[in-house]
Each structure stands twice: as C-alpha cells, then as structure tokens.
GROMACS .gro file of C-alpha atoms in nm:
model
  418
    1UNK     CA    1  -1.450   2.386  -2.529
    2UNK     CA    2  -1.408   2.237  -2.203
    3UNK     CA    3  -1.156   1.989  -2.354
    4UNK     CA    4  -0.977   2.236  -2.534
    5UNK     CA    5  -0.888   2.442  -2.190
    6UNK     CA    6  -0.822   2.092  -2.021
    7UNK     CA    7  -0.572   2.004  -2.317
    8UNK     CA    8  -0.409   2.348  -2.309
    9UNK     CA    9  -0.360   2.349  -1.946
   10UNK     CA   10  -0.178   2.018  -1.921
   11UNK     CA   11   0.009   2.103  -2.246
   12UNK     CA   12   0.191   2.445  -2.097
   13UNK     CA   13   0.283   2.231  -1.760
   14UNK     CA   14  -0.014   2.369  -1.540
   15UNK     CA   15  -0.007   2.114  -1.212
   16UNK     CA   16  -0.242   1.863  -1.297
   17UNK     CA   17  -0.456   1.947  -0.931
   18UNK     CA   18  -0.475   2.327  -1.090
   19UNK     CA   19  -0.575   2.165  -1.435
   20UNK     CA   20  -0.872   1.971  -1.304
   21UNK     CA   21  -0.986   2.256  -1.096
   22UNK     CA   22  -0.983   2.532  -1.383
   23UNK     CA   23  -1.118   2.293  -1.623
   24UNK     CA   24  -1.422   2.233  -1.339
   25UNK     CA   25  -1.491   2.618  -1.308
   26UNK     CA   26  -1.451   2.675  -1.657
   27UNK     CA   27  -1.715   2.414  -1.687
   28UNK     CA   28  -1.945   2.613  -1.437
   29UNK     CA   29  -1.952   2.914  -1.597
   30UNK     CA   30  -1.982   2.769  -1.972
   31UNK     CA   31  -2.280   2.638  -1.875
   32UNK     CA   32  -2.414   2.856  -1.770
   33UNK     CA   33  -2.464   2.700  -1.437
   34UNK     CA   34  -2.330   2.981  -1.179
   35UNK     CA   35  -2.531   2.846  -0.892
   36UNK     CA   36  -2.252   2.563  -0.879
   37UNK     CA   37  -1.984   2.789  -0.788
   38UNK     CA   38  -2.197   2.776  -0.391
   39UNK     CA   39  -2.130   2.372  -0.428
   40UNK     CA   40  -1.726   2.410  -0.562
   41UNK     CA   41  -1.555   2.380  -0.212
   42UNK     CA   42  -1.827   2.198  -0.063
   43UNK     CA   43  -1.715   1.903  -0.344
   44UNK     CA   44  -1.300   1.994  -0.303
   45UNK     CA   45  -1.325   1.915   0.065
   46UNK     CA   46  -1.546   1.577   0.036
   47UNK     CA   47  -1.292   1.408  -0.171
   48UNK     CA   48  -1.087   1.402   0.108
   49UNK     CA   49  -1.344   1.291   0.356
   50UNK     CA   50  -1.263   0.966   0.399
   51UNK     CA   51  -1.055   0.735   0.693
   52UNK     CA   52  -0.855   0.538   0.427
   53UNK     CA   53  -0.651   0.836   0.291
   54UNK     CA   54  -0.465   0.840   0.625
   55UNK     CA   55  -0.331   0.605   0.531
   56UNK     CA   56  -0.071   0.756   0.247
   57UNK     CA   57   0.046   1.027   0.504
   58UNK     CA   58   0.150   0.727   0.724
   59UNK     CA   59   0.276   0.501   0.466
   60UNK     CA   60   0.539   0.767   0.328
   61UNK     CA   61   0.635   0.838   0.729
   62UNK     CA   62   0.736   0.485   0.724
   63UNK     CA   63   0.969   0.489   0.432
   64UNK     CA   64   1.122   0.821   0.534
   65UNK     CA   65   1.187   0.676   0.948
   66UNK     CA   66   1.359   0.385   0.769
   67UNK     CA   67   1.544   0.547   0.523
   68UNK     CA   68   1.676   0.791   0.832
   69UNK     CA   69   1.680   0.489   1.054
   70UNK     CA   70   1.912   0.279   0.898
   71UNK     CA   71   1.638   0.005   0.805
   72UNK     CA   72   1.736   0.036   0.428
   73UNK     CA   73   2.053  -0.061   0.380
   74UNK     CA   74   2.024  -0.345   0.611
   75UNK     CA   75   1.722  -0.538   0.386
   76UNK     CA   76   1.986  -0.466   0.096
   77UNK     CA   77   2.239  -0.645   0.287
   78UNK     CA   78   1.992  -0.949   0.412
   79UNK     CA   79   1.908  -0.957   0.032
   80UNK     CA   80   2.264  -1.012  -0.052
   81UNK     CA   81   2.283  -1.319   0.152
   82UNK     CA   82   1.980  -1.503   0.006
   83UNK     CA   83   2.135  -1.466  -0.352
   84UNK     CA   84   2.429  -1.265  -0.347
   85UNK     CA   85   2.656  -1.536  -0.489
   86UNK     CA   86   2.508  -1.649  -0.806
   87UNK     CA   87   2.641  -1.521  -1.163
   88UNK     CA   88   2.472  -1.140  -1.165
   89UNK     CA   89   2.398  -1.205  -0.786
   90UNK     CA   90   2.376  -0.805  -0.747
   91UNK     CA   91   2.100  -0.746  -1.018
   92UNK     CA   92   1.927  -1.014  -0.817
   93UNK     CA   93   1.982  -0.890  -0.494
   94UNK     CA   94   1.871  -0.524  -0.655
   95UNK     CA   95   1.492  -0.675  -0.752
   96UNK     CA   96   1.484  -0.888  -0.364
   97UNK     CA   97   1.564  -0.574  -0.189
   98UNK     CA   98   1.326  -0.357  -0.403
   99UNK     CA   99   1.038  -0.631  -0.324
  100UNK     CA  100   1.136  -0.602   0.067
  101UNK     CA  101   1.101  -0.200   0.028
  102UNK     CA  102   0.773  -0.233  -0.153
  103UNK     CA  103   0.636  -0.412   0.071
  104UNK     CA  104   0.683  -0.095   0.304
  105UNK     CA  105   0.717   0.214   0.086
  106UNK     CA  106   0.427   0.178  -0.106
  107UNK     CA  107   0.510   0.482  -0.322
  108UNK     CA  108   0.681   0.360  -0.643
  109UNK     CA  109   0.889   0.697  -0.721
  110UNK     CA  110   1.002   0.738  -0.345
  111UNK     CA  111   1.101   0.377  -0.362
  112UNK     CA  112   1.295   0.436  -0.701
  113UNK     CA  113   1.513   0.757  -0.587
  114UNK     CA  114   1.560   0.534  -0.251
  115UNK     CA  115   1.674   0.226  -0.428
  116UNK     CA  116   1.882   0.437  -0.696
  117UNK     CA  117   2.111   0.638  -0.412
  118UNK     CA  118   2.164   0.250  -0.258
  119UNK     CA  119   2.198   0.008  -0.530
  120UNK     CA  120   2.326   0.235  -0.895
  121UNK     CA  121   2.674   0.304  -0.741
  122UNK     CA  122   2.699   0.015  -0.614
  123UNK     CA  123   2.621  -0.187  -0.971
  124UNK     CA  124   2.857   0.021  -1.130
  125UNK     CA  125   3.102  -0.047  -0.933
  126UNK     CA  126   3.110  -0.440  -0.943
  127UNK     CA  127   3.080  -0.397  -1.309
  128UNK     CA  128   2.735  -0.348  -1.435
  129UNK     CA  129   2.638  -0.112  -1.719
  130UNK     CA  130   2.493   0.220  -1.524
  131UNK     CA  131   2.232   0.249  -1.783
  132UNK     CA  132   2.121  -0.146  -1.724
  133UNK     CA  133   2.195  -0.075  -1.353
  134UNK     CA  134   1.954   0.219  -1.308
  135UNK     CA  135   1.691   0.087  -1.500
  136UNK     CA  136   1.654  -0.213  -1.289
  137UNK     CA  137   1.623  -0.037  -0.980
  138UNK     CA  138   1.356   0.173  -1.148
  139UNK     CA  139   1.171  -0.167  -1.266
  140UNK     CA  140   1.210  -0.272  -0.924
  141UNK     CA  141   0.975   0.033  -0.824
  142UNK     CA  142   0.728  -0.104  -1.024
  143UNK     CA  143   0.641  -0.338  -0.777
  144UNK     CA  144   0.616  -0.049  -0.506
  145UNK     CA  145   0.235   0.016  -0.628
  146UNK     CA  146   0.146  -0.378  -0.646
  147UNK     CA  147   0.263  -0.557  -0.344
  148UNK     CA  148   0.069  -0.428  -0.069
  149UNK     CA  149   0.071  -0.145   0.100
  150UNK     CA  150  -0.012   0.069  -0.160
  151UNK     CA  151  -0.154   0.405  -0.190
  152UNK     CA  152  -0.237   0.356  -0.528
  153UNK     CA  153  -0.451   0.062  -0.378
  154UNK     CA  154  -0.554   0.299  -0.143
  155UNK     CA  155  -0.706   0.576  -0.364
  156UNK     CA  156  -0.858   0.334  -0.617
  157UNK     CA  157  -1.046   0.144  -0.270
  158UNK     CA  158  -1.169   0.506  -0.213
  159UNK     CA  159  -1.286   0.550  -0.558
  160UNK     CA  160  -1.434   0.249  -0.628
  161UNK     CA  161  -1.536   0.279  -0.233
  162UNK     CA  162  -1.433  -0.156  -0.170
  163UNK     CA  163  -1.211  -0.266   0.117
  164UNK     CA  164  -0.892  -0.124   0.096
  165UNK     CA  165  -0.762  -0.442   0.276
  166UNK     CA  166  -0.891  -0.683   0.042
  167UNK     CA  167  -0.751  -0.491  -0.205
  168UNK     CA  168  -0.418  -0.503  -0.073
  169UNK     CA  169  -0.427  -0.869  -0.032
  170UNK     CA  170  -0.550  -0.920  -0.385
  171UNK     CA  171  -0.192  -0.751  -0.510
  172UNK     CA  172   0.046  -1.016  -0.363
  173UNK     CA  173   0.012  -1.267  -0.625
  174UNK     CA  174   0.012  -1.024  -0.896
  175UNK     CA  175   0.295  -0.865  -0.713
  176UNK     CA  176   0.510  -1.189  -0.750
  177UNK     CA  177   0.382  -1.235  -1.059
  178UNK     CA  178   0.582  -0.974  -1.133
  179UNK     CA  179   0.885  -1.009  -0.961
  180UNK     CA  180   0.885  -1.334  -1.111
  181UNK     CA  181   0.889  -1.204  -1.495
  182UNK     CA  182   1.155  -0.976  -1.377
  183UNK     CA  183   1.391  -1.250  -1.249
  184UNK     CA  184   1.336  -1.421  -1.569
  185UNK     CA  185   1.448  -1.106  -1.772
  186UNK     CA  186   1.729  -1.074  -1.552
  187UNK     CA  187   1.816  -1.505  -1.620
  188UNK     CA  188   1.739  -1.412  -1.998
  189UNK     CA  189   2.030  -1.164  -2.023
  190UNK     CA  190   2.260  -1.302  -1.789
  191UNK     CA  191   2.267  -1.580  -2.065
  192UNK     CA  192   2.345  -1.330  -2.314
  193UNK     CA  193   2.624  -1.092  -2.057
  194UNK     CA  194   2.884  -1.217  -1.814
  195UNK     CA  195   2.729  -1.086  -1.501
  196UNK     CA  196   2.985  -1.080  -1.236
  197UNK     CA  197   2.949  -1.305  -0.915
  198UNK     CA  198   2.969  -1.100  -0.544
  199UNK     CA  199   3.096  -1.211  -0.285
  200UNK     CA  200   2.820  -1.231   0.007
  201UNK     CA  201   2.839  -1.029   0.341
  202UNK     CA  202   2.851  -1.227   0.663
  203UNK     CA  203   2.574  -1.425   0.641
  204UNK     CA  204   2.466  -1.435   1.047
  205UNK     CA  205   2.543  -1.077   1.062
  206UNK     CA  206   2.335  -0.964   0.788
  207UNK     CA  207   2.061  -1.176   0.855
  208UNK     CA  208   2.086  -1.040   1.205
  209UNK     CA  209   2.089  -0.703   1.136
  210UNK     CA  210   1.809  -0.710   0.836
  211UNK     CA  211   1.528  -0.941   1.054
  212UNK     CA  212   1.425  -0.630   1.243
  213UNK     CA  213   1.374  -0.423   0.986
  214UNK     CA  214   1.153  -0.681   0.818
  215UNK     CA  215   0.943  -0.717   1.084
  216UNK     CA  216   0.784  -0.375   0.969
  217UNK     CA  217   0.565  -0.555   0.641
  218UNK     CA  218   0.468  -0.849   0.868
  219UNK     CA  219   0.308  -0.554   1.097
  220UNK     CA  220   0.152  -0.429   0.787
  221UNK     CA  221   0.041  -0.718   0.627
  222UNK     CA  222  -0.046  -0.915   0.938
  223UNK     CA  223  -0.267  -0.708   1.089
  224UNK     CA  224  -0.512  -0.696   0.771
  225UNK     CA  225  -0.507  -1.022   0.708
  226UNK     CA  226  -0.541  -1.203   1.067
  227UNK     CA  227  -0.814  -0.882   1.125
  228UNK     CA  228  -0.636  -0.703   1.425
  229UNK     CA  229  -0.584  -0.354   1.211
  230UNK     CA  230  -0.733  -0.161   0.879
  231UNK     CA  231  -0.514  -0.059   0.647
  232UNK     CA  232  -0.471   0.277   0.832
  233UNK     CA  233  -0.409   0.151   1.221
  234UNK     CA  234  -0.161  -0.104   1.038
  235UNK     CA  235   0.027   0.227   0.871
  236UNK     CA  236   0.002   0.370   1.204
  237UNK     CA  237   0.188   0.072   1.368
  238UNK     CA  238   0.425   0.084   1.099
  239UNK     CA  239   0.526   0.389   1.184
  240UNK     CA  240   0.596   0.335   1.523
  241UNK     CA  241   0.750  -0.013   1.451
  242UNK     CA  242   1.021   0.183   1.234
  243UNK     CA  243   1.044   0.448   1.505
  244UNK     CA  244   1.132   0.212   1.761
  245UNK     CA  245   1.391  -0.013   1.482
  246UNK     CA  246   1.597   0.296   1.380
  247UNK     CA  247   1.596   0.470   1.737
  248UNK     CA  248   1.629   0.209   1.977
  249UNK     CA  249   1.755  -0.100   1.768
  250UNK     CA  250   1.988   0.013   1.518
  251UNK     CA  251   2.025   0.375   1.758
  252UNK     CA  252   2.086   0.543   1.398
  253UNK     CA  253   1.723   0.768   1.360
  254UNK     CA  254   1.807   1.084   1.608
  255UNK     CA  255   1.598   1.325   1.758
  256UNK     CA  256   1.746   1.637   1.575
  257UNK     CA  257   1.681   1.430   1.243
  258UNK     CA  258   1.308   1.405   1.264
  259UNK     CA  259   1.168   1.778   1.161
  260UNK     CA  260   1.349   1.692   0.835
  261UNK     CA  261   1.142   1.389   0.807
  262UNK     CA  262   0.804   1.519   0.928
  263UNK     CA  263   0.853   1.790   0.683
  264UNK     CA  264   0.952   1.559   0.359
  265UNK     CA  265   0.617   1.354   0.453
  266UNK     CA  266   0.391   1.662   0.519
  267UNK     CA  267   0.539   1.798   0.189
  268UNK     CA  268   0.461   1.492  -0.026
  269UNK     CA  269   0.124   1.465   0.133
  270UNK     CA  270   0.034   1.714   0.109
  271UNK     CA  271   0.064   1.723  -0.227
  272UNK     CA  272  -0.104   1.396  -0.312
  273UNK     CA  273  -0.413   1.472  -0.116
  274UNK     CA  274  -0.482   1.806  -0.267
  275UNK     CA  275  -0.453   1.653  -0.586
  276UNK     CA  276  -0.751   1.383  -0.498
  277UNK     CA  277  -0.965   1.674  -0.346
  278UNK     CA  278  -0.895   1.876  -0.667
  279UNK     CA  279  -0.998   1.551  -0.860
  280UNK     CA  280  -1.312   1.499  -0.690
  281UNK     CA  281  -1.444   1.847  -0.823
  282UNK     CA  282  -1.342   1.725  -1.172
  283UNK     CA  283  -1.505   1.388  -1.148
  284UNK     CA  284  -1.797   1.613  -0.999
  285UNK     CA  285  -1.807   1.782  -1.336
  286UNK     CA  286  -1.783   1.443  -1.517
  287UNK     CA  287  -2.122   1.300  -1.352
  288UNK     CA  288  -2.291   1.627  -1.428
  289UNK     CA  289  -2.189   1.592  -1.806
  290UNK     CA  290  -2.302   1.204  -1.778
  291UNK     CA  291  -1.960   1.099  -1.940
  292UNK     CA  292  -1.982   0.779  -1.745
  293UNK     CA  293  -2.290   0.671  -1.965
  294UNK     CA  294  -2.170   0.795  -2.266
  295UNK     CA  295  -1.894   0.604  -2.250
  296UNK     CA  296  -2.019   0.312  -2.163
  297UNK     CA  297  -2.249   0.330  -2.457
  298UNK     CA  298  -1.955   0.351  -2.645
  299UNK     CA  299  -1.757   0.055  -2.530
  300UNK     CA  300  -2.044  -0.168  -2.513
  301UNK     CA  301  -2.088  -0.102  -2.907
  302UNK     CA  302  -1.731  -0.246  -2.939
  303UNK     CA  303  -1.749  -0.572  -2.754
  304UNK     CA  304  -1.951  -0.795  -2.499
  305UNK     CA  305  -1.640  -0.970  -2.409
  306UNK     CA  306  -1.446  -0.840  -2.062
  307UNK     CA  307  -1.154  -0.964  -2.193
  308UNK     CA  308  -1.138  -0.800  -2.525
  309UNK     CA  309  -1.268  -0.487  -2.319
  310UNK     CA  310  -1.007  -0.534  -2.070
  311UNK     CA  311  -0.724  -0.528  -2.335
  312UNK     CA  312  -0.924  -0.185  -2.438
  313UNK     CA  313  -0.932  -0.019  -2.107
  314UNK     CA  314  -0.518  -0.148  -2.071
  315UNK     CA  315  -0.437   0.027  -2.453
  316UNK     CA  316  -0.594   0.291  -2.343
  317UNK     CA  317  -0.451   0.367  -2.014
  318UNK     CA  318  -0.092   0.318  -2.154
  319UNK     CA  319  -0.154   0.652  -2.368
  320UNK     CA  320  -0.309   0.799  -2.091
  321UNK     CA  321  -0.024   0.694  -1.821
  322UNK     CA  322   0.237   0.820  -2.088
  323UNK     CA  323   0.116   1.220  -2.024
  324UNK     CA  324  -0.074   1.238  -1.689
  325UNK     CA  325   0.077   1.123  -1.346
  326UNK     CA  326  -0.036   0.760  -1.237
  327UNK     CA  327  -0.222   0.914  -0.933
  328UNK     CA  328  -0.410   1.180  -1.114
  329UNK     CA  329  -0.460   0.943  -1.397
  330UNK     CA  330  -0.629   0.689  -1.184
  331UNK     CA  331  -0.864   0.991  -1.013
  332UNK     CA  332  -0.975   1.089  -1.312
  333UNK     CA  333  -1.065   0.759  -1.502
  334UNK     CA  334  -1.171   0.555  -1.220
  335UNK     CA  335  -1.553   0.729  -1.179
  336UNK     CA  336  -1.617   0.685  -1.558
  337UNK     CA  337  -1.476   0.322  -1.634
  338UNK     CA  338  -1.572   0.142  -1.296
  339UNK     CA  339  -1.917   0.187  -1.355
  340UNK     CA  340  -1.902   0.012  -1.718
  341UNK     CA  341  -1.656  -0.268  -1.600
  342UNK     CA  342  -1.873  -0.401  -1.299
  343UNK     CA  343  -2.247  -0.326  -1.410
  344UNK     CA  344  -2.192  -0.381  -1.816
  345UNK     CA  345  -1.893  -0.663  -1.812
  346UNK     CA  346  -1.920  -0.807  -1.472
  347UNK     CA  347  -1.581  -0.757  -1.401
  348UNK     CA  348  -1.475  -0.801  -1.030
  349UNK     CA  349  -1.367  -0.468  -0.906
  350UNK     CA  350  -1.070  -0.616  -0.726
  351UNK     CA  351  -0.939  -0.749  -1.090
  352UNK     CA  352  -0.992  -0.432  -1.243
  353UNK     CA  353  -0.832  -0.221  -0.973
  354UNK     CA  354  -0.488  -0.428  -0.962
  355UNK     CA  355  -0.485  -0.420  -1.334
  356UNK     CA  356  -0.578  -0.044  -1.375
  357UNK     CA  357  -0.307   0.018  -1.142
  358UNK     CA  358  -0.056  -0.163  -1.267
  359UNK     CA  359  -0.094  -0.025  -1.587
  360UNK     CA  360  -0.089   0.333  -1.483
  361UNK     CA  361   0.222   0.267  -1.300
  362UNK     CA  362   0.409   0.165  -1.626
  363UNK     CA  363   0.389   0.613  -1.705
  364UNK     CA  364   0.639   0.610  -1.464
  365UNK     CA  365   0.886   0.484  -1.665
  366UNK     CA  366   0.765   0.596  -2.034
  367UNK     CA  367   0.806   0.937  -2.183
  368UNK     CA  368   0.753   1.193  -2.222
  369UNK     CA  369   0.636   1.266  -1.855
  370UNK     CA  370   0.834   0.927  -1.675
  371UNK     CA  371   0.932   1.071  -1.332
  372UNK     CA  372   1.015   0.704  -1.224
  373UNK     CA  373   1.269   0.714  -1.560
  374UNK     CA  374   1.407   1.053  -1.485
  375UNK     CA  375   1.444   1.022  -1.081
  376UNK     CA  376   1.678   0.684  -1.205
  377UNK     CA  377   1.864   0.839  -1.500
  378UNK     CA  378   1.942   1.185  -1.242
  379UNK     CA  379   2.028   0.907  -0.974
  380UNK     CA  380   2.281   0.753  -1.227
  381UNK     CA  381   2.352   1.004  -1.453
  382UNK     CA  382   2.305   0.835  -1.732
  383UNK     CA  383   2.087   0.956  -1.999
  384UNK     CA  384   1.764   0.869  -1.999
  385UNK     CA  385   1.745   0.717  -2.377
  386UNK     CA  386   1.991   0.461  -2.208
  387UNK     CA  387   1.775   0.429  -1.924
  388UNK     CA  388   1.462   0.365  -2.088
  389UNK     CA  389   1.621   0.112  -2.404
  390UNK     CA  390   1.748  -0.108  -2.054
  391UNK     CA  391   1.412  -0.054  -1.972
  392UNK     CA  392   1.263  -0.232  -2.254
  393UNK     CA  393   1.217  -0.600  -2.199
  394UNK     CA  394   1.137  -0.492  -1.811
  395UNK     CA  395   0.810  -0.322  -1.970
  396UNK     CA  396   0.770  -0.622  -2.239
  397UNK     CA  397   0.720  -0.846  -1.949
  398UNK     CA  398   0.479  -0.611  -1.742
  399UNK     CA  399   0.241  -0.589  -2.051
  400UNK     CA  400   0.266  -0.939  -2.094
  401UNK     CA  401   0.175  -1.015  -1.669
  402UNK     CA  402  -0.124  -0.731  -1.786
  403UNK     CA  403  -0.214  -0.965  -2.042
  404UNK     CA  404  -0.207  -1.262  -1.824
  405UNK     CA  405  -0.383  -1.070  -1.541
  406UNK     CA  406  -0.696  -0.965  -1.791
  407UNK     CA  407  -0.717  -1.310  -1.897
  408UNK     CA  408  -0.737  -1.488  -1.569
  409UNK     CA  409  -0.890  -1.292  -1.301
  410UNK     CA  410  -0.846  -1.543  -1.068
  411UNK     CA  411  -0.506  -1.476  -1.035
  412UNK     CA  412  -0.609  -1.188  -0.839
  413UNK     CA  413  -0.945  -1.260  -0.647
  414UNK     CA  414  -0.811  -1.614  -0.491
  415UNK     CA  415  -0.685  -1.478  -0.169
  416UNK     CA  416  -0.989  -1.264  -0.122
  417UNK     CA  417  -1.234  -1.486  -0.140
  418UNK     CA  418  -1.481  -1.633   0.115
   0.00000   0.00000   0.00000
C-alpha cells in the first residue's frame, strides 16, 4: 500500500521532497504506529544536522560570483588557447572548459545551463550541428558531479557518514577517466565530420586573464589535500577567492548585482537541503520496515561476486536515475544498498560512492525526467530527440568507464590511501 501511494505520488508530478514525506506519514498511520507522528520533525530536522552540508550552499555561491564576476568566460577563453587550433578545436575547447567549471561548480545542471548560454551559440556559429553542439556541453556536465567538489560527493559522505575529503579526492581519476573517453568520442567523429579549425585568441592575453580565475579549484582542492581546510572552510574560501577575482581583479561583479546572486543560491539551496531532510524521514521509514536486510537477503541469493553485484546495483540505478532526480535518488538508495555493499561484498565505500554517483548522474541526460537534456535542448533550441541521439555515444562511453570503474576499484581508492 505504501508503494502504491509512493508510485502515485511521483507519477502525477508531486515534488519528490513532498513524495517521501507523504509516503513516511502514510506509513505512520498504516501501521498503526501513531506514536511516531511525536518523532516526524524530530527525524526531518536531523537529516540536516550535519557540518558537511554547508558545504552545497557555498559551492553554488561560488559558481553564481563567477558567473556574475566574469570568471567564466575567461577559463573558456584560456581553454581556447591550449587547443583551440586543432581540427574541431571548439568541441575540444567546450569539454576543457567544462572540466575547469567542474572543478568549481560542482552542480552538474547549473554547470550545463552555464556552459550552454557560453559555448551552444558559439558552436553554431563556427559551424557545428546545434543538436551535436548542445549535447556536448551537456556531456561536459557530467563531469560536474565527479571531479571534485561535488555535492553529490557531499551528500553520499553524509550518508554513508566517510570523509567527504577523501571522497573528493577519490573522483579525480575517475573524473579524467572520463574526460578522457569523451575526447576520444569527440577524435572518433571528427574522423567521420569535417570539424572546422578556430582560430585561437591571443594567447598571453588569455592566459593572463583566465590564471586568476583558476586559482579558485587550486583553493578548493589544495586545501583538502595538503590538510589546511575541510571540504566546507575550502567552499568558504572559494567563495571569497571568487569575490575578490570578479570585484577587484576583473572589477566586473558589482555591488548592486549581489542580492540577485544571494537570492539564486538561497533559492537552489534551499531546495536541495529540504529535499535531504525530507529524505531522512523516508529512509527513517525504510529502517523501521528493515528493507535494508531484506534486500540484502535478496542480492546475496543472486551472487557472491562484487563485481557481478556491482554491475546489478549500476542496471539498477540506470532505471532508477531515468524517473527520480540524481539527488533524491541517491538519498533514498544509499541507506539500503551501503549496508549490503560494505558488510556482505566488501566493497570499499569510496568505490561504491564514485560509481553510485556517477551512475545517477547519467538521469540527467535520459528521459523521461533528463533536466540536464532539457536545460541543453531549451539552451539551444533544438529538440531534445536531437539532443539526446548526439548524446548517444557520450553515454556509451560513461557506461563503459562504469564498467571499468566496477571492475577495478583501484582506479578510485589509489589517491586515498595510506
């Protein structure tokens, strides 16, 4: 019965933070079990009682002060230099630029409607398909949720309650793993199309004008790893480091410009925290039902192998990512399969969080929900049956670096450990 309501309520386009909190009460009072109702916001406000979601607040501050600031445009233009003038140089310089803004953004649908204002027009004009054009900027947001920071990372460290900045160093080789199989599409059909050649900007001005702005993810990234910041002061320097850039370097962020900004973050945030506090009454429910276990009995009837259970888990969170939001997605399966993939399979929980995640991120660009696809095909406006046949061998070779990643966890855990 539960199911049913939780099924209906997604189906007729409830907000999936409403969905999990109806289906919770509805749970309550099926049962029987009224006396739960005194525990309901107890359990709403401790999912959000916890330092490391600060962090996603911050990290979207950051990416609006440099889109506002000028920061953008100028890593797009310091991309252009490093391989502007080979055959398709823009397509390339569209994947460099989105790997420089995810190592900053850290919010892969942000990062796509950023990228697609910046780089879709610009395709278009120098001759690229606006179909092809739009969905490589959206596979470049792919990489927004991968190559640290991430708030992705940074919910699934809360979940699975492991070091957030461990976590975000064990998504850098994955991260060019990535980026890698996405140059090689790019090679692949540039074989196949005459890509047309660009002619680079000024290469000492552009480098110039970009080395400021890419200061921000050696902040970021620098602090965790030499020990000098969590993930949270680092956002919080990050913020100030683009504050200072777009104000006093580039002089383009102005006073009068900021209540825009600080609204478009506390909007957003807003929004993604309520849905992990609505979440945490849901996964609540889940516990009390013991679905956890019962799963687990399941999937250890299948196999003992963490591969072949790995390739399970990855099948079924593409179905999964395809109709629920890759945040609310992750919420709600982390608390039944983390359990089953450390204590049954022995799976590192660093492995399985960069491949959980970078499988749920994949929804973004897959219908029928796909805001990733849709943000891109509105940005271009193309349709988004264009948009997502582009798409195709971009997703081929993410399911194939999944495949890679489940096989070989050590691609992951070599940065991380002692």
């Amino acid at each position: 019965m539960t199911g049913g309501v939780f099924l209906t309520l997604l189906l007729i386009g409830l907000p999936i933070s409403f969905v999990l909190m109806v289906t919770a009460a509805v749970y309550v009072w099926l049962t029987g079990n009224t006396a739960l109702y005194s525990s309901f916001m107890q359990q709403l406000f401790a999912g959000l009682q916890s330092y490391g979601l600060l962090a996603i607040p911050l990290f979207m501050l950051t990416g609006e002060l440099m889109n506002a600031g000028g920061l953008t445009r100028r890593l797009v233009a310091m991309a252009s230099v490093l391989v502007g003038g080979l055959r398709g140089g823009l397509a390339y310089v569209n994947l460099i630029a989105n790997m420089m803004m995810a190592s900053i953004m850290g919010s892969a649908v942000a990062q796509i409607a950023v990228m697609s204002r910046v780089m879709t027009p610009e395709m278009e004009r120098q001759g690229y398909d606006r179909a092809f054009a739009a969905a490589l900027t959206s596979a470049g947001g792919l990489l927004s949720p991968i190559i640290p920071p991430s708030m992705l990372f940074v919910i699934f460290g809360v979940l699975a309650q492991i070091a957030i900045g461990d976590l975000f160093i064990a998504g850098i080789i994955p991260g060019l793993i990535l980026a890698g199989a996405f140059f090689l599409v790019i090679a692949v059909l540039g074989f196949f199309h005459e890509f047309p050649r660009v002619a680079r900007p000024a290469r000492a001005e552009a480098l110039a004008g970009g080395l400021p702005a890419l200061s921000i993810p050696v902040v970021i990234i620098g602090g965790i790893l030499l020990g000098w910041a969590t993930p949270t002061e680092s956002a919080a320097l990050a913020v100030l480091a683009a504050f200072v850039i777009g104000r006093f370097v580039y002089g383009e962020l102005t006073l009068p410009a900021l209540p825009k900004v600080f609204v478009e973050t506390g909007v957003n945030a807003a929004a993604v925290t309520f849905l992990i506090a609505a979440a945490n009454v849901f996964g609540w429910v889940l516990l009390y039902e013991q679905v956890p276990q019962t799963v687990a009995r399941w999937s250890g009837g299948l196999t003992d192998d963490p591969f072949v259970f790995m390739l399970l888990v990855n099948l079924m969170l593409l179905l999964v990512g395809m109709v629920i939001d890759g945040i609310a997605a992750l919420i709600m399966v982390v608390p039944i399969l983390m359990p089953i993939a450390t204590d049954v399979f022995g799976i590192d929980p660093y492995h399985f969080g960069v491949v959980v995640c970078i499988n749920l991120i994949l929804g973004l660009l897959t219908p029928p929900v796909g805001a990733g696809l849709y943000v891109a095909s509105s940005m271009a406006d193309a349709r988004p049956t264009a948009v997502f046949k582009a798409l195709v061998p971009f997703l081929g070779s993410t399911l194939a670096v999944l495949v890679l990643l489940s096989w070989q966890p050590d691609l992951v855990t070599v940065l991380i450990r002692d």
